[in-house]
Coordinates of N, CA and C in Angstrom, one line a residue:
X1 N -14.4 -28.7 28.1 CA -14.8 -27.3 27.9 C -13.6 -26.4 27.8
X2 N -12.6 -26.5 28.3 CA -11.1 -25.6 28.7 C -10.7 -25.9 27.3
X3 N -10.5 -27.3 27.0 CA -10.0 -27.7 25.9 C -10.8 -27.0 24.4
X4 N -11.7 -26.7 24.7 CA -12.9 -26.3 23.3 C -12.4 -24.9 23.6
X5 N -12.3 -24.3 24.8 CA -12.5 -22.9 24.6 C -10.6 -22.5 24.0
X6 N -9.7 -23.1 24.8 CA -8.4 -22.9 24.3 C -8.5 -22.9 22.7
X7 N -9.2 -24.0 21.9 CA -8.9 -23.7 20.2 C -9.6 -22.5 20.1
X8 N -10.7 -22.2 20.2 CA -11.2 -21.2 19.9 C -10.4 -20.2 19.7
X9 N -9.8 -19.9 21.4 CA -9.4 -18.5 21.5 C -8.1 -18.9 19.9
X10 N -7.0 -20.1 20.3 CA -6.1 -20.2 19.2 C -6.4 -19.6 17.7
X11 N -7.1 -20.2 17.5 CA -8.7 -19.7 15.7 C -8.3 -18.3 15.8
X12 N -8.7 -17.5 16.8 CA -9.0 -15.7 16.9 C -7.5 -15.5 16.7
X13 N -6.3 -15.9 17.5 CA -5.2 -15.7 17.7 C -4.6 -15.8 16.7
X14 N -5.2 -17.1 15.2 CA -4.3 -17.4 14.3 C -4.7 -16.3 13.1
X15 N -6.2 -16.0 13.3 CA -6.5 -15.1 12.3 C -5.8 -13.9 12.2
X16 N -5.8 -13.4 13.7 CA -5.2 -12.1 14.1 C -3.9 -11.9 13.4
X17 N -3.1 -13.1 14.0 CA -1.4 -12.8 13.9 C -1.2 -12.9 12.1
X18 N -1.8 -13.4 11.2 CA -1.8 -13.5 9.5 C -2.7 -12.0 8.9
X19 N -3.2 -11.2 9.6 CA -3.7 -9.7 9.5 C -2.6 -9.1 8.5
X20 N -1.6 -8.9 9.3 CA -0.6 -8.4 8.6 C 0.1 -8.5 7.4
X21 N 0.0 -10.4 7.5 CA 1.1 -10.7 6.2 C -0.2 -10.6 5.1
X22 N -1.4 -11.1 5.7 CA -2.6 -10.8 4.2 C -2.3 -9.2 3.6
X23 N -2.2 -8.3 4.7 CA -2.4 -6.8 3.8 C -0.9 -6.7 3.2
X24 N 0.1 -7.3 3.6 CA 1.5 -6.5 3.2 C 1.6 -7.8 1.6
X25 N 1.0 -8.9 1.9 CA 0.9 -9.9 0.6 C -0.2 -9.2 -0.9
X26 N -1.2 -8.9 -0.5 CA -2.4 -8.0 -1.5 C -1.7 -6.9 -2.5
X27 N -1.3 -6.1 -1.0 CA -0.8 -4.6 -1.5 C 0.3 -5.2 -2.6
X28 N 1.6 -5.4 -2.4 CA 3.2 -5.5 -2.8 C 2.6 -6.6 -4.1
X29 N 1.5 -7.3 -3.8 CA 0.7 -8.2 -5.2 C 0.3 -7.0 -6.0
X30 N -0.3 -5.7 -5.7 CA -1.0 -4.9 -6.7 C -0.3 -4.3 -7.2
X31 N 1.3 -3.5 -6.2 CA 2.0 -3.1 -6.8 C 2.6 -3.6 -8.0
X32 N 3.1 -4.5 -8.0 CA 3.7 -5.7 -9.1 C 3.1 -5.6 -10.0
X33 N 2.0 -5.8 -10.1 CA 1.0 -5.8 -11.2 C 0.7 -4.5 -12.2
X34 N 0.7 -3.2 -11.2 CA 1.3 -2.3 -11.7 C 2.5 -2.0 -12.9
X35 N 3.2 -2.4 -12.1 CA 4.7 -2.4 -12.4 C 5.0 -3.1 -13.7
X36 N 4.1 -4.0 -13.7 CA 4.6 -5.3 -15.4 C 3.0 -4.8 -16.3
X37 N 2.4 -4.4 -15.8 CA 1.3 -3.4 -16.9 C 1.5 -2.5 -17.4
X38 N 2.2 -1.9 -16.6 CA 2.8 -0.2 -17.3 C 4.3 -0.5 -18.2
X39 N 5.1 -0.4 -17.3 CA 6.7 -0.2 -18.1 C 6.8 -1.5 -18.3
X40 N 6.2 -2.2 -17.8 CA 6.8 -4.0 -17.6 C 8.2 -4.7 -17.2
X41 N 8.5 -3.8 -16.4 CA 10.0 -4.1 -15.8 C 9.7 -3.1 -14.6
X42 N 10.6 -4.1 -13.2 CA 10.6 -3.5 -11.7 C 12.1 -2.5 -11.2
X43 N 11.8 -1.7 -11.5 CA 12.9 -0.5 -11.0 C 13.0 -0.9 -9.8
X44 N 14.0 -1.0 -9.3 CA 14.5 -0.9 -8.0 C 14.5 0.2 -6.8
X45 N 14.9 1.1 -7.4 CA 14.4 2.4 -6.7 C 13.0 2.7 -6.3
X46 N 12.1 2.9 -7.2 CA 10.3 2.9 -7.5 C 10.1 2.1 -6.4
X47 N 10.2 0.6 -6.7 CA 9.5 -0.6 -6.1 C 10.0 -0.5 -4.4
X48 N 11.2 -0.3 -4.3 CA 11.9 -0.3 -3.1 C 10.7 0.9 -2.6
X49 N 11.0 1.9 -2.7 CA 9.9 3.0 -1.6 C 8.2 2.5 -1.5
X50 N 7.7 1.9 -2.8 CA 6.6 1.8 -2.7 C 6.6 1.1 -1.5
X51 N 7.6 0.0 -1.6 CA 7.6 -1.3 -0.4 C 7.9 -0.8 1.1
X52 N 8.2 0.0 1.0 CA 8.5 0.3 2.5 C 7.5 0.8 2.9
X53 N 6.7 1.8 2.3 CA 5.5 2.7 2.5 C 4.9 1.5 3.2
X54 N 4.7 0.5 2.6 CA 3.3 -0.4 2.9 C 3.6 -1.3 4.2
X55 N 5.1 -1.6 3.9 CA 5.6 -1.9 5.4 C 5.7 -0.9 6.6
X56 N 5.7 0.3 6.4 CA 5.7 1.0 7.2 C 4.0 1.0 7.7
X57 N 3.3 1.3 6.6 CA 1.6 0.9 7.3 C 1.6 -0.1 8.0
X58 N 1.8 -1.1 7.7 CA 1.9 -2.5 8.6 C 2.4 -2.9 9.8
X59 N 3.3 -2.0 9.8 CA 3.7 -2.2 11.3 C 3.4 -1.0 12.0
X60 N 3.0 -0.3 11.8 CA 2.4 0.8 12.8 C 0.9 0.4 13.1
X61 N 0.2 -0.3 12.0 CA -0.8 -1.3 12.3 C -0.9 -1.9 13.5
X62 N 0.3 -2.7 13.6 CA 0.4 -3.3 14.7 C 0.1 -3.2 16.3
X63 N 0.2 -1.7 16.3 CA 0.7 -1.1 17.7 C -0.6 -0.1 18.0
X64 N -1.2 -0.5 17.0 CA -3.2 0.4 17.0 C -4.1 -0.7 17.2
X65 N -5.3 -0.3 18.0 CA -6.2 -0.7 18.6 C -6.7 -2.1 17.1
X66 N -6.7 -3.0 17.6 CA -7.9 -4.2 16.4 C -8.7 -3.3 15.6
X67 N -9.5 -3.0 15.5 CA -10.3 -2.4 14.9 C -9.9 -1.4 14.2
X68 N -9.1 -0.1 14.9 CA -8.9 0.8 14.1 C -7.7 0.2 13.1
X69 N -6.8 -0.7 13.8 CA -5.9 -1.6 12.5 C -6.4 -1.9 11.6
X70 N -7.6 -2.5 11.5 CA -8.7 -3.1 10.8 C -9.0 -2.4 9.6
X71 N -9.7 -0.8 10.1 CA -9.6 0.5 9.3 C -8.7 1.0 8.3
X72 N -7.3 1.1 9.5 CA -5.9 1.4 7.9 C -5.8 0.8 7.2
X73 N -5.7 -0.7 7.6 CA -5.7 -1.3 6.2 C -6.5 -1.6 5.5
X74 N -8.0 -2.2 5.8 CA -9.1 -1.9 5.0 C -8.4 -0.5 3.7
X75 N -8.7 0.5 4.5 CA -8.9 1.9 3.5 C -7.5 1.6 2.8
X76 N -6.4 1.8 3.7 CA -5.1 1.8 2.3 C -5.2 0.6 1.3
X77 N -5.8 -0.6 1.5 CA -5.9 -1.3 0.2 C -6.6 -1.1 -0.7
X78 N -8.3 -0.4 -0.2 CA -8.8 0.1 -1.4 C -8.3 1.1 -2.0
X79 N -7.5 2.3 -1.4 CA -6.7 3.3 -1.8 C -5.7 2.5 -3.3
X80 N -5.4 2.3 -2.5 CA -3.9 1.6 -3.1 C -4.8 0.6 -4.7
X81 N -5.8 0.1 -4.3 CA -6.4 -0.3 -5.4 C -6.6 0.2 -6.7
X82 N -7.3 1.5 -6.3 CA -7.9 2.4 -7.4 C -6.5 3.6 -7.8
X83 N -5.6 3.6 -6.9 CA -4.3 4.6 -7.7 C -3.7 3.2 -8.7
X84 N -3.8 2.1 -8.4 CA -3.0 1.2 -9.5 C -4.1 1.0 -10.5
X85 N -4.9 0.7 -10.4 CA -5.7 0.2 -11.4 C -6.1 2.0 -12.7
X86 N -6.1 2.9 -12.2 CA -6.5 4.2 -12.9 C -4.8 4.1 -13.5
X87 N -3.6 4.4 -12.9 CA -2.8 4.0 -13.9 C -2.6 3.2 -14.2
X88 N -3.3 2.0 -14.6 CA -2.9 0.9 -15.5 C -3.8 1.1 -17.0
X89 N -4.7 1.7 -16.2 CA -6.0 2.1 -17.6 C -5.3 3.2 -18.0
X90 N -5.2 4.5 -17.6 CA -4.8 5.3 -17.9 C -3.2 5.2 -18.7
X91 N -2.0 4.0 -18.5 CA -0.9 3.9 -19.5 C -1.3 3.4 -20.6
X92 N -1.8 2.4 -20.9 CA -2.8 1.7 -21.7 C -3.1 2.5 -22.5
X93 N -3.6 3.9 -22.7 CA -4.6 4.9 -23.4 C -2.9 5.9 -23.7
X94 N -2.2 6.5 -22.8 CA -1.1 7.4 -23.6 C 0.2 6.9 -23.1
X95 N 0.6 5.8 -22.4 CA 2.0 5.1 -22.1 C 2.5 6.1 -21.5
X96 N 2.1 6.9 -20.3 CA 2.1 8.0 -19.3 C 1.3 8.1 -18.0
X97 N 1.9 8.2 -17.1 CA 1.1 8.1 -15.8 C 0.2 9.4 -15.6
X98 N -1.2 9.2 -15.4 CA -2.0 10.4 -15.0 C -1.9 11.5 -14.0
X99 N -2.3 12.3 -14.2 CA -2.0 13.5 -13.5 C -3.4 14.6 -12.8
X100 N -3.8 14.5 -11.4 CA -4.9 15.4 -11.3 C -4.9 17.1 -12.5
X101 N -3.9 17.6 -12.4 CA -3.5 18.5 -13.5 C -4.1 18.1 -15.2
X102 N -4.1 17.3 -15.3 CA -4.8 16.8 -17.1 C -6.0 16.8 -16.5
X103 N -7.0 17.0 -18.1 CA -8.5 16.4 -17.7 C -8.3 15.3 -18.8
X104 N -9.4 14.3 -17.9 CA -9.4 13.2 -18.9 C -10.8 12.7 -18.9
X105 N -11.5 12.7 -19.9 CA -12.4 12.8 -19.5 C -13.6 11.3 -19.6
X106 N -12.7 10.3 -19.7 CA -13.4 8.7 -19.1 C -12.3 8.0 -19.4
X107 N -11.5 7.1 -18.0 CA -10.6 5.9 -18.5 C -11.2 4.9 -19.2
X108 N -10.8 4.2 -19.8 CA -11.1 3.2 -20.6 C -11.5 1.6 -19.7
X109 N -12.0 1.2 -19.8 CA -11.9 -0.1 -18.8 C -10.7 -0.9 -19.5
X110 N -10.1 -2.1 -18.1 CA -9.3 -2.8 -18.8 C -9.5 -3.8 -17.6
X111 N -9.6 -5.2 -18.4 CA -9.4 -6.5 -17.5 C -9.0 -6.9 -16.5
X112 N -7.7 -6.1 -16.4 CA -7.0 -6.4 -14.8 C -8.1 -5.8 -13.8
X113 N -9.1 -5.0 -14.1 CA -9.7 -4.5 -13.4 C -10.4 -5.6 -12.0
X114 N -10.8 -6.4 -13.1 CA -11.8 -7.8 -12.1 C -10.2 -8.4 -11.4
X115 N -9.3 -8.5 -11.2 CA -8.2 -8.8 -10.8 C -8.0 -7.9 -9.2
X116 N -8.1 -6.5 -9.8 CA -7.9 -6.0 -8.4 C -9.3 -5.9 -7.6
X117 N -10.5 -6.3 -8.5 CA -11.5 -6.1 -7.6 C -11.6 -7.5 -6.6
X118 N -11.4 -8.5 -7.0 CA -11.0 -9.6 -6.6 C -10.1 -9.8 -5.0
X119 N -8.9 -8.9 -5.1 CA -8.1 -8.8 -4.2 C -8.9 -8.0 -3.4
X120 N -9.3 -7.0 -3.8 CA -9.9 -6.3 -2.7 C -11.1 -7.1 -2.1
X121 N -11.6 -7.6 -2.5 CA -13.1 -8.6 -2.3 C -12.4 -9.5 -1.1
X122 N -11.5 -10.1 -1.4 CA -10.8 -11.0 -0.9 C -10.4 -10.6 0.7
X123 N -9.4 -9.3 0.5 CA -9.2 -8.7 1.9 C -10.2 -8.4 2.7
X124 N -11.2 -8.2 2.2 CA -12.6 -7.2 3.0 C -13.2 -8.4 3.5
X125 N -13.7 -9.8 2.9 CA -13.8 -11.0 3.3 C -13.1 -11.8 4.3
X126 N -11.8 -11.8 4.4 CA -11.3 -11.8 5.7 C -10.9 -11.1 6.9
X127 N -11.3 -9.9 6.6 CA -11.4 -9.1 7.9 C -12.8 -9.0 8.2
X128 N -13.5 -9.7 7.8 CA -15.2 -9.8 8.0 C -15.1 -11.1 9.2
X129 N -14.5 -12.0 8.5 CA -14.7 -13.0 9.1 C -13.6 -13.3 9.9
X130 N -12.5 -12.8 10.5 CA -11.7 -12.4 11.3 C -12.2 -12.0 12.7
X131 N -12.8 -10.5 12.3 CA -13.8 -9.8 13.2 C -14.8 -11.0 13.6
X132 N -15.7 -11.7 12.9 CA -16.4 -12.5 13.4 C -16.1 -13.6 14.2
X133 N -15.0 -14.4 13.9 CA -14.4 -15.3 14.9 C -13.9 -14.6 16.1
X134 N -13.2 -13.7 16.1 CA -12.6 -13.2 17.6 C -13.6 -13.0 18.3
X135 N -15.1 -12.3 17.8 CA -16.3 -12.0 18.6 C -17.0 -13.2 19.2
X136 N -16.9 -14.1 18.5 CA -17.4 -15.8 18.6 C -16.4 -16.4 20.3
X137 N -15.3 -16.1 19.6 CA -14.3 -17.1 20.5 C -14.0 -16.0 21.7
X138 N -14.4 -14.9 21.6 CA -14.1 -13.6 22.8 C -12.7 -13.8 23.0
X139 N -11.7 -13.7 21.9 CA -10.0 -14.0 21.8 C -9.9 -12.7 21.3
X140 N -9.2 -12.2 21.7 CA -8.1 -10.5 21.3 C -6.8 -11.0 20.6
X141 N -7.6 -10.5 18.9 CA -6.6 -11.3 18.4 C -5.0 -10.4 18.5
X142 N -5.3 -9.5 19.3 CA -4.3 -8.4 19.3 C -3.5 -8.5 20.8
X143 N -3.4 -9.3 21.2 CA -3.0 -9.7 22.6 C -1.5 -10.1 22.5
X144 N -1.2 -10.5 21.3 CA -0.2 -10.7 20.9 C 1.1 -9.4 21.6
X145 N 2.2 -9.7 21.9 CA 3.3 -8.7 21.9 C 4.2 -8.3 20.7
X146 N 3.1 -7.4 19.8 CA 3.7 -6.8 18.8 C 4.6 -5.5 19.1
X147 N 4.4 -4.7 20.0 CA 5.2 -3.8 20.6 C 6.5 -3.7 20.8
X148 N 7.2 -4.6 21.4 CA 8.6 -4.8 21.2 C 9.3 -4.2 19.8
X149 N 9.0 -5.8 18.7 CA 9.1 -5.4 17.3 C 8.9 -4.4 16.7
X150 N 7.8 -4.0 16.8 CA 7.1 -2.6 16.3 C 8.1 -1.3 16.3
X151 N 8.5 -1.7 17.6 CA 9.5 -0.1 18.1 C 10.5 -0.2 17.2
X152 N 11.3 -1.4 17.3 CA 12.6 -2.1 16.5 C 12.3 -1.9 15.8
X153 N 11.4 -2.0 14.6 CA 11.2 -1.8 13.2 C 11.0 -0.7 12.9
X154 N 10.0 -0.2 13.2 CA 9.6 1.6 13.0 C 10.8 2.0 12.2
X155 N 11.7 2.2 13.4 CA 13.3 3.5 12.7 C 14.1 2.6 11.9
X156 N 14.2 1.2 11.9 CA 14.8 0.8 10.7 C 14.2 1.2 9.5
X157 N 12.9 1.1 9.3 CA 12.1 1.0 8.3 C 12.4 2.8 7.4
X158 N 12.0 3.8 8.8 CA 12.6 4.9 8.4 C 14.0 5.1 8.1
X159 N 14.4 4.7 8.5 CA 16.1 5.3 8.6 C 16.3 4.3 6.9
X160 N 16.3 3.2 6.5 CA 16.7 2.4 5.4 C 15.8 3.8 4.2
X161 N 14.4 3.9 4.3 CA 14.1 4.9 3.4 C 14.4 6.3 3.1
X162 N 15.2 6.6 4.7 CA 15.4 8.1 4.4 C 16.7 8.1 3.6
X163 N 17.5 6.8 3.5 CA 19.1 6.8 3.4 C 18.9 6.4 1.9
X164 N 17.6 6.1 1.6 CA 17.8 5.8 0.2 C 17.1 7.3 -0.7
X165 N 16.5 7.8 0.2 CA 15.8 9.1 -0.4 C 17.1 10.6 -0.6
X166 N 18.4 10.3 0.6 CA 19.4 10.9 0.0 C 20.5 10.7 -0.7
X167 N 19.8 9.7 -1.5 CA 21.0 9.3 -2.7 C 20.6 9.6 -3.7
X168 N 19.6 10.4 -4.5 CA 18.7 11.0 -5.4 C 19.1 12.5 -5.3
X169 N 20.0 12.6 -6.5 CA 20.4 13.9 -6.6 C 19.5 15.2 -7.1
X170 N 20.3 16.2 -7.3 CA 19.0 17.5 -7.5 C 18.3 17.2 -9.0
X171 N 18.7 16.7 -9.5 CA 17.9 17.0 -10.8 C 16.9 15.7 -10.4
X172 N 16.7 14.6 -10.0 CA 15.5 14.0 -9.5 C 14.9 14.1 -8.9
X173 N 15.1 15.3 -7.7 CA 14.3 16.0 -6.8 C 13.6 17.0 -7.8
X174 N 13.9 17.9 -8.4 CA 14.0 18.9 -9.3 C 12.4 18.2 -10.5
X175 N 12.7 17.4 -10.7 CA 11.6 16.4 -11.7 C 10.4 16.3 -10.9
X176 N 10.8 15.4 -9.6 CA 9.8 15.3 -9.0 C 8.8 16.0 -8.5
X177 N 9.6 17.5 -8.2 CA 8.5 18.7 -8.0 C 7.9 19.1 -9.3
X178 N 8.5 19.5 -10.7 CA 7.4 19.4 -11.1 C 7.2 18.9 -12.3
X179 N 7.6 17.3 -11.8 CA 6.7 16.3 -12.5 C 6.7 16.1 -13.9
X180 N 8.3 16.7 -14.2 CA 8.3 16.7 -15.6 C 8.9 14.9 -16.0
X181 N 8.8 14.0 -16.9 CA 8.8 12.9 -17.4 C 8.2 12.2 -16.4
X182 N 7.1 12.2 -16.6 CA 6.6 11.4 -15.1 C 6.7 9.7 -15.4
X183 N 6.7 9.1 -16.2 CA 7.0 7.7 -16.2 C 8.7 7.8 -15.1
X184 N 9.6 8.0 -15.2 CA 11.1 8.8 -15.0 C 10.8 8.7 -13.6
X185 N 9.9 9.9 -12.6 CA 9.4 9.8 -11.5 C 8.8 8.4 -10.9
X186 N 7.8 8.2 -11.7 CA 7.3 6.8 -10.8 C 8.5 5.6 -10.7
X187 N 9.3 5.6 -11.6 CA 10.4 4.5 -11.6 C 11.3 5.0 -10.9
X188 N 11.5 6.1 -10.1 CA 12.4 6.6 -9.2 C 12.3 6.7 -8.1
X189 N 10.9 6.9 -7.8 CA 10.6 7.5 -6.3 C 8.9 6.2 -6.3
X190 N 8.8 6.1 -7.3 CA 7.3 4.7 -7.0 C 6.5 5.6 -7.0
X191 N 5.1 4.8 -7.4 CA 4.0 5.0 -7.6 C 2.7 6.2 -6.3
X192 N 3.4 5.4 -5.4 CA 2.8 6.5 -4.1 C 3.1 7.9 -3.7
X193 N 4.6 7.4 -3.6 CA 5.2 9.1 -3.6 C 4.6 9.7 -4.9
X194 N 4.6 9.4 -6.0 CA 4.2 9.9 -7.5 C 2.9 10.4 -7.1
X195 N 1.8 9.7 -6.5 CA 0.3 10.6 -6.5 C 0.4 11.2 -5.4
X196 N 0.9 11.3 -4.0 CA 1.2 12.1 -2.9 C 1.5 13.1 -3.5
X197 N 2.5 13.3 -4.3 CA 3.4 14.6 -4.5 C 2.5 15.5 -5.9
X198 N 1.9 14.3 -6.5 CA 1.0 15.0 -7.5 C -0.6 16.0 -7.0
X199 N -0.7 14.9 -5.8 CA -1.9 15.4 -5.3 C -1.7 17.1 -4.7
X200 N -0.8 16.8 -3.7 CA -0.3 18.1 -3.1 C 0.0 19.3 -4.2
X201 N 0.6 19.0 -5.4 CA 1.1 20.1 -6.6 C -0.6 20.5 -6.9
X202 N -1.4 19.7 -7.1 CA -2.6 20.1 -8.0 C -3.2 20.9 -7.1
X203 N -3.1 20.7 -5.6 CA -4.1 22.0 -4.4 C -3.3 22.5 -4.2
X204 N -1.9 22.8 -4.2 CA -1.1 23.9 -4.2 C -1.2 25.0 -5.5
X205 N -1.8 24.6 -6.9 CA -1.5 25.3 -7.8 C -3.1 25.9 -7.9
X206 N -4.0 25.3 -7.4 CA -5.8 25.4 -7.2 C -5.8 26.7 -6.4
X207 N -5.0 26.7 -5.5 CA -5.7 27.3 -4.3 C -4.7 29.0 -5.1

């Protein structure tokens, strides 16, 4: 009985502790895909921030309740789904990244599409059955001591992005606000910062 209930809880423990590398493996997979759809070559700069972003989700994941972990990344990967896949349809159609500011008025479909629907299918499927084993085996897959690392990592993760965000002189700041060659921007500052910063210009210029 000890022996049956020990695997169990292990099962909940092993699902748990691979949480993280599934969402940080999906995302940094969609980005990529991104990246060789559009320009078809990985800027260093772009790819580097996008990557931290998602590392930085991931490990603040860590240090939040199971469930609501569950949530962030759930939602940022479908997030993260539909900003890659709308610019991938959308370069495809003017070899330009979209802009809430443009109207456009239907993207085109395009094949990678069942690709990211797949990844996402895929993530939501194992946090189904994730959640279902830990409930099964009554194991907290979160019992784990992520907190130590978590702390450690946090300000590296910041401090490496902030040290790379002041090496970007004025006229790339200058672009960025307003968004003049935007292919230029997303290869500079990535794809996230690119719709953050887009998003914020379009209700700042609405209102």
């Amino acid at each position: 009985m000890e022996k049956k209930k020990y695997k169990n809880s292990l099962l909940g423990i092993i699902f748990g502790s691979i949480q993280p590398i599934i969402f940080l493996l999906i995302n940094i997979l969609m980005l990529l895909m991104l990246k060789l759809s559009t320009t078809q070559s990985i800027e260093f700069p772009g790819i580097f921030l996008d990557f931290t972003i998602i590392i930085l989700i991931a490990v603040i994941g860590l240090i939040l309740h199971p469930y609501i972990r569950k949530g962030l990344y759930t939602i940022t990967t479908i997030i993260l789904s539909i900003i890659c896949y709308k610019n991938i349809a959308y370069y495809g159609m003017y070899s330009s990244f979209p802009s809430l500011s443009i109207e456009v008025e239907k993207l085109p479909s395009h094949p990678i599409l069942i690709l990211f629907i797949l990844l996402v299918a895929i993530y939501i499927i194992y946090e189904i059955v994730s959640t279902i084993i830990c409930l099964v085996t009554k194991s907290n897959e979160l019992k784990l001591k992520w907190y130590i690392p978590t702390i450690i990592t946090i300000p590296i993760v910041l401090i490496l992005t902030l040290t790379f965000l002041f090496g970007f002189n004025e006229k790339d700041w200058d672009r960025l606000h307003k968004l003049w060659n935007r292919e230029y921007v997303v290869q500079k500052f990535g794809i996230i910062v690119y719709t953050i910063n887009d998003i914020s210009q379009s209700v700042k210029y609405k209102s």
